[in-house]
Amino acid sequence: MLKRYLTLILATLVVLTPMPASAQEPLRLEITEGVIEPLPFALPSFIAADGGASDVAQDITRVIAADLRGTGLFRQIPPDAYISDVTSFDSPVQYNDWQAINAQALITGEVETRGEQIVVRFRLFDVFSEAQLGEGLQFVGEAESWRRMAHTVADEVYERITGETGYFDTRVVFIHEEGPKNARLKRLAIMDYDGANVQFLTDSRSLVLAPRFSPQGDRILYTSYESGFPQVYLMDVATVSRRPLEEIPAGNMTFAPRFSPDGNRVVFSLEQGGNSDIYMLDLASGQRTQLTNAPSIETAPSFSPDGSQIVFESDRTGNQQIYVMSASGGEATRISRGTGRYGTPVWSPRGDYIAFTKQEAGRFHIGVMRTDGSEERLLTASFLDEGPTWAPNGRVIMFTRETAGTDGAPAVYSVDLTGRNLQRVATPGMASDPAWSPLQ
Amino acid sequence: MRRSLYASTAIHAAILLWVAFGESLFRGSPETEFEVTGVTILSVSEFEALTAGVEPTPDVLETPVAPPQAEESAAPDPPTPEEAPPPVEQPEEAPEPAPDTQPEPPSPEAPQAEVTDQIAALPTPSGAPDLPPSDTPTPREAPRVAPVPAPAPEPEMETAPDVLDQPVNPDTSDAPAEEAPETAPEEATTEIVTEAETPSGGPVAPVASLRPPPRPARPTPPAEPEETADAPEPEPEQEPEQEPEGDPLADAIAGAVADANTTETTQPAAPSGPPLTQGARDGFRIAVQTCWNVGALSTEALGTTVVVAFEMGRDGVPVGSSLRLLEFSGGSEAAAQQAYDAARRAIIRCGVNGYDLPEESYDRWRQVELVFNPEGMRLR
């Protein structure tokens, strides 16, 4: 018996003893350099399942392509270069044909009409992996909302490829400007993020400034001179009804409002006797709390995404800088360390960065820094750039750029967090003070 | 290598056995002690047994290891016969007793069977005249051992080809042995030098693919031996034949050892051609990175390093189905998936026509692991 045990153990040991010469090890290389270029995609016109869907299928295809191109992350391959012609939504993909034109992503879709509604279906393919990316999706909506449906498809494509949520099905509230520089008329307006469906929310009788969306996108805070003094107003987007955020004594001013992440509170600046501090107003109770108390100018407050902190600008040191404090007030910590003046800080929806305006050496910049002030990066530089606002995915920043001279005019621009893809946003005319809505 | 392996195996086994059973064996009871003494005695009995006849199978397997080393000397052969006799108790003492006994007991019978067979193959190619002179100086063992080592060098060269043939027909052990002699001399040189593989780029792959066959067909190894490494195999086989009664467990050990031997022998042969030059590596790296587009990656994915493992065909084209995310760091799983997708696209897209890699080194780049580290690309 013992012999058997011994032999068995010996056999086991022999088998398990590691061989000196190991099996062929894989070739291992590290790649640290890549390329940064738009990802080429093919988007054959969506197929019309019936005659009535022909036009809308074309329009939806066009909007999706524009959304993706506009990000700067994607490049559409001209349809003229397509080898394959997608004639059926369910027909198998001829990957070779798309690989031949170097299409890395392929989007196919179909539009069907059902009375007053339309049905939009799409699929996304990774051409070189010869596999579908995610499940095919189908959206049903009113025919008149086809643009939103197109944006939704683009959002899905964007998210599946980049890993970040899209921002196409969003709106932007901004200040529409008309007239000469010394007699400018300003109106509150709202539009789709791509400049479509512009609507004016106020007339041009009163000067309006700095609109801000609520976290739900259903309300807007803005500053108006309607009463003769700058005062914060709250507007319901659906009804376009408005009211002062709170009644304040004549002569005092409120401005620079912003919602808390839960939408239940508002922080803003209140100027009294020549001194401005930051206050918080509970919308339900109407209770106002003073968060700062300094002889300097404290303004432009912005909540962190978790609502625990507030970043704001102050000139308490004699120079405009950025500070962070608890949402309940208290001692603030300066986070801007560079030369020049910093203002209009806005916390990223993702919480990782704070965007700001910087003035230095006669030029303005839009920049970002970590929430502790580190890793400051300037994304733009011009005669006048200011007022950054984040896309809901925290990847893109929109801001106002104004040109110099008597003919100088403001316009809205957007730039990727990386500093690339700077481009002007389509607006019906001169525009400033954009504020991005959350995803609808 | 092999010697160290066997030595390591034996020592490990001895230690483990001691730990597992030493206490019970030497607990102090008369029986255990008796066994211990028996062990010592066994070595002596082995000598006697050798005179009577040889049986041990397992030990023989280990003995082969020695032969290769001592091919030039006389040592190798003796161990085989000596260890062979004590089949049961050898495991523990196997390593030590073997060397001691080897010199003393050059038993004629056991060795004769084994040695003669080997020599038989060797003589054919080279010649018998060498045997007498070399044996003369050495005492008793000389006559047996000397003949083996002397011819060994040549036969080894010859046997090399046999090994190559074996994989093809692993079952027929005898046939190859006979045929081998003629062809052996010519091919032997190429195999040893490895140049054989170089001329016809294809040979390399076959060698690797042939590895598996040899294992199941253990019996074939006896066919014989090419280099020192192969020497051990033949002996194990011969003994089993002589000792058909062999213990099944002992056979199992023999099989395991044979497997180990075959893997060892094949591994060195498997080497996959010349190593990749730095230029080839850089070329491969550059080819991939030109397609690694991080422009559409999320900021989180840009902070995620992924390791992608895949296999490539001989034509340098990545096997799509083999691509897999081996590991990642620095980001969430979702970010890693995005980073992996981008890496996968890069590998496939730039490899669609095959990466420019030396075919003769195919085994060195058949399996690839690429580390995609976007740290330097982050927020540029």
PDB file of C-alpha atoms in Angstrom, chain A residues 2-11 13-15 17-40 73-74 99 102 104 126 128-129 133 159-164 350 352-353 377 395 417-418 420, chain B residues 1 5 9 12-13 16-17 21 25 35 62 88 91 247 249 253 256-257 260 263-264 267 271-272 276 281 284-285 288-290 292-299 307 327 338 341 344-345 348-349 363-365 367-373 377 379-380:
ATOM      1  CA  LEU A   2       2.730   2.314   1.004  1.00  0.00           C
ATOM      2  CA  LYS A   3       4.483   1.540  -2.198  1.00  0.00           C
ATOM      3  CA  ARG A   4       1.475   2.561  -4.161  1.00  0.00           C
ATOM      4  CA  TYR A   5       1.263   5.856  -2.344  1.00  0.00           C
ATOM      5  CA  LEU A   6       4.861   6.558  -2.892  1.00  0.00           C
ATOM      6  CA  THR A   7       4.767   5.762  -6.552  1.00  0.00           C
ATOM      7  CA  LEU A   8       1.602   7.737  -7.026  1.00  0.00           C
ATOM      8  CA  ILE A   9       3.041  10.784  -5.309  1.00  0.00           C
ATOM      9  CA  LEU A  10       6.217  10.460  -7.244  1.00  0.00           C
ATOM     10  CA  ALA A  11       4.290  10.293 -10.467  1.00  0.00           C
ATOM     11  CA  LEU A  13       5.497  15.255  -8.684  1.00  0.00           C
ATOM     12  CA  VAL A  14       7.080  14.314 -11.925  1.00  0.00           C
ATOM     13  CA  VAL A  15       4.109  15.506 -13.849  1.00  0.00           C
ATOM     14  CA  THR A  17       7.388  19.613 -11.808  1.00  0.00           C
ATOM     15  CA  PRO A  18       7.742  22.783 -13.842  1.00  0.00           C
ATOM     16  CA  MET A  19       9.640  22.369 -17.001  1.00  0.00           C
ATOM     17  CA  PRO A  20      12.731  24.472 -17.275  1.00  0.00           C
ATOM     18  CA  ALA A  21      11.933  25.462 -20.778  1.00  0.00           C
ATOM     19  CA  SER A  22       8.552  27.113 -20.609  1.00  0.00           C
ATOM     20  CA  ALA A  23       6.096  27.169 -23.427  1.00  0.00           C
ATOM     21  CA  GLN A  24       6.478  29.871 -25.997  1.00  0.00           C
ATOM     22  CA  GLU A  25       5.655  33.140 -24.334  1.00  0.00           C
ATOM     23  CA  PRO A  26       3.610  35.681 -26.209  1.00  0.00           C
ATOM     24  CA  LEU A  27       5.274  38.642 -27.781  1.00  0.00           C
ATOM     25  CA  ARG A  28       4.505  41.584 -25.486  1.00  0.00           C
ATOM     26  CA  LEU A  29       4.864  45.153 -26.631  1.00  0.00           C
ATOM     27  CA  GLU A  30       3.713  48.428 -25.145  1.00  0.00           C
ATOM     28  CA  ILE A  31       2.153  51.061 -27.309  1.00  0.00           C
ATOM     29  CA  THR A  32       2.117  54.553 -25.916  1.00  0.00           C
ATOM     30  CA  GLU A  33       1.702  56.615 -29.030  1.00  0.00           C
ATOM     31  CA  GLY A  34      -1.440  56.648 -31.079  1.00  0.00           C
ATOM     32  CA  VAL A  35      -3.196  59.040 -33.346  1.00  0.00           C
ATOM     33  CA  ILE A  36      -5.891  61.553 -32.606  1.00  0.00           C
ATOM     34  CA  GLU A  37      -8.184  61.882 -35.520  1.00  0.00           C
ATOM     35  CA  PRO A  38     -11.898  61.735 -36.205  1.00  0.00           C
ATOM     36  CA  LEU A  39     -13.232  58.242 -36.469  1.00  0.00           C
ATOM     37  CA  PRO A  40     -14.514  57.672 -39.999  1.00  0.00           C
ATOM     38  CA  LEU A  73     -14.651  63.055 -33.015  1.00  0.00           C
ATOM     39  CA  PHE A  74     -16.163  61.578 -36.159  1.00  0.00           C
ATOM     40  CA  GLN A  99     -13.564  48.109 -44.853  1.00  0.00           C
ATOM     41  CA  ASN A 102     -11.912  52.554 -44.273  1.00  0.00           C
ATOM     42  CA  GLN A 104     -14.703  52.051 -38.973  1.00  0.00           C
ATOM     43  CA  ASP A 126     -17.923  47.954 -35.875  1.00  0.00           C
ATOM     44  CA  PHE A 128     -13.303  45.975 -38.828  1.00  0.00           C
ATOM     45  CA  SER A 129     -14.399  43.792 -35.982  1.00  0.00           C
ATOM     46  CA  LEU A 133     -22.029  47.411 -31.481  1.00  0.00           C
ATOM     47  CA  GLU A 159     -22.162  56.783 -26.409  1.00  0.00           C
ATOM     48  CA  ARG A 160     -21.496  53.359 -27.833  1.00  0.00           C
ATOM     49  CA  ILE A 161     -18.312  54.495 -29.510  1.00  0.00           C
ATOM     50  CA  THR A 162     -16.887  56.986 -27.045  1.00  0.00           C
ATOM     51  CA  GLY A 163     -18.227  55.581 -23.828  1.00  0.00           C
ATOM     52  CA  GLU A 164     -19.624  58.961 -22.830  1.00  0.00           C
ATOM     53  CA  ARG A 350     -18.879  64.982 -13.934  1.00  0.00           C
ATOM     54  CA  ASP A 352     -13.718  66.315 -12.353  1.00  0.00           C
ATOM     55  CA  TYR A 353     -13.000  69.803 -13.654  1.00  0.00           C
ATOM     56  CA  ARG A 377      -5.210  74.128 -19.041  1.00  0.00           C
ATOM     57  CA  ARG A 395     -16.940  66.733 -22.430  1.00  0.00           C
ATOM     58  CA  LEU A 417     -12.471  69.446 -23.195  1.00  0.00           C
ATOM     59  CA  THR A 418      -9.241  68.502 -24.885  1.00  0.00           C
ATOM     60  CA  ARG A 420      -9.754  70.530 -29.934  1.00  0.00           C
TER      61      ARG A 420
ATOM     62  CA  MET B   1      18.588  20.891 -18.048  1.00  0.00           C
ATOM     63  CA  LEU B   5      15.104  18.352 -13.700  1.00  0.00           C
ATOM     64  CA  THR B   9      12.199  15.861  -9.141  1.00  0.00           C
ATOM     65  CA  HIS B  12      11.361  17.047  -4.181  1.00  0.00           C
ATOM     66  CA  ALA B  13       9.834  13.665  -4.151  1.00  0.00           C
ATOM     67  CA  LEU B  16       7.617  15.310   0.215  1.00  0.00           C
ATOM     68  CA  LEU B  17       7.640  11.660   0.914  1.00  0.00           C
ATOM     69  CA  PHE B  21       5.203   9.430   5.401  1.00  0.00           C
ATOM     70  CA  LEU B  25       7.632   5.266   8.553  1.00  0.00           C
ATOM     71  CA  GLU B  35      12.007  -0.379   6.641  1.00  0.00           C
ATOM     72  CA  GLU B  62      15.594   8.443 -14.045  1.00  0.00           C
ATOM     73  CA  VAL B  88       9.815  -0.167  -4.717  1.00  0.00           C
ATOM     74  CA  PRO B  91      12.023   6.610  -4.845  1.00  0.00           C
ATOM     75  CA  ASP B 247       3.697  -2.467 -11.890  1.00  0.00           C
ATOM     76  CA  LEU B 249       1.850   2.542 -11.114  1.00  0.00           C
ATOM     77  CA  ILE B 253       5.521   7.101 -13.508  1.00  0.00           C
ATOM     78  CA  ALA B 256       4.925  10.753 -16.761  1.00  0.00           C
ATOM     79  CA  VAL B 257       8.645  10.859 -17.062  1.00  0.00           C
ATOM     80  CA  ALA B 260       8.324  15.150 -19.375  1.00  0.00           C
ATOM     81  CA  THR B 263       8.153  17.848 -23.795  1.00  0.00           C
ATOM     82  CA  GLU B 264      11.642  18.766 -22.986  1.00  0.00           C
ATOM     83  CA  GLN B 267      10.614  22.344 -26.451  1.00  0.00           C
ATOM     84  CA  PRO B 271      12.062  27.204 -30.396  1.00  0.00           C
ATOM     85  CA  SER B 272      10.720  29.150 -32.985  1.00  0.00           C
ATOM     86  CA  LEU B 276      12.679  39.115 -33.375  1.00  0.00           C
ATOM     87  CA  ARG B 281       9.450  44.841 -32.951  1.00  0.00           C
ATOM     88  CA  PHE B 284       5.165  46.023 -35.544  1.00  0.00           C
ATOM     89  CA  ARG B 285       4.593  48.567 -32.805  1.00  0.00           C
ATOM     90  CA  VAL B 288      -0.321  49.188 -34.763  1.00  0.00           C
ATOM     91  CA  GLN B 289      -0.014  52.632 -33.283  1.00  0.00           C
ATOM     92  CA  THR B 290      -0.687  54.285 -36.618  1.00  0.00           C
ATOM     93  CA  TRP B 292      -4.658  53.334 -32.712  1.00  0.00           C
ATOM     94  CA  ASN B 293      -7.037  56.239 -32.816  1.00  0.00           C
ATOM     95  CA  VAL B 294      -7.820  57.633 -29.400  1.00  0.00           C
ATOM     96  CA  GLY B 295      -9.523  60.708 -30.752  1.00  0.00           C
ATOM     97  CA  ALA B 296     -12.981  59.329 -30.056  1.00  0.00           C
ATOM     98  CA  LEU B 297     -12.243  57.955 -26.636  1.00  0.00           C
ATOM     99  CA  SER B 298     -13.800  59.280 -23.489  1.00  0.00           C
ATOM    100  CA  THR B 299     -11.555  61.086 -21.060  1.00  0.00           C
ATOM    101  CA  VAL B 307      -3.720  44.725 -22.519  1.00  0.00           C
ATOM    102  CA  GLU B 327      -6.390  43.052 -18.312  1.00  0.00           C
ATOM    103  CA  GLN B 338     -14.127  51.500 -24.868  1.00  0.00           C
ATOM    104  CA  ASP B 341     -12.672  48.526 -28.668  1.00  0.00           C
ATOM    105  CA  ARG B 344      -9.076  46.065 -31.194  1.00  0.00           C
ATOM    106  CA  ARG B 345      -9.966  48.267 -34.137  1.00  0.00           C
ATOM    107  CA  ILE B 348      -7.526  44.506 -36.912  1.00  0.00           C
ATOM    108  CA  ARG B 349      -7.495  47.519 -39.192  1.00  0.00           C
ATOM    109  CA  ASP B 363       6.377  31.035 -33.184  1.00  0.00           C
ATOM    110  CA  ARG B 364       7.764  34.098 -31.500  1.00  0.00           C
ATOM    111  CA  TRP B 365       4.930  36.353 -32.598  1.00  0.00           C
ATOM    112  CA  GLN B 367       0.850  34.870 -29.609  1.00  0.00           C
ATOM    113  CA  VAL B 368       0.855  38.586 -28.936  1.00  0.00           C
ATOM    114  CA  GLU B 369       0.036  40.795 -26.005  1.00  0.00           C
ATOM    115  CA  LEU B 370      -0.144  44.488 -26.728  1.00  0.00           C
ATOM    116  CA  VAL B 371      -0.276  47.006 -23.921  1.00  0.00           C
ATOM    117  CA  PHE B 372      -2.134  50.116 -24.984  1.00  0.00           C
ATOM    118  CA  ASN B 373      -1.100  52.849 -22.618  1.00  0.00           C
ATOM    119  CA  MET B 377      -2.133  60.807 -25.307  1.00  0.00           C
ATOM    120  CA  LEU B 379      -5.770  65.551 -23.082  1.00  0.00           C
ATOM    121  CA  ARG B 380      -3.150  66.656 -25.483  1.00  0.00           C
TER     122      ARG B 380
END
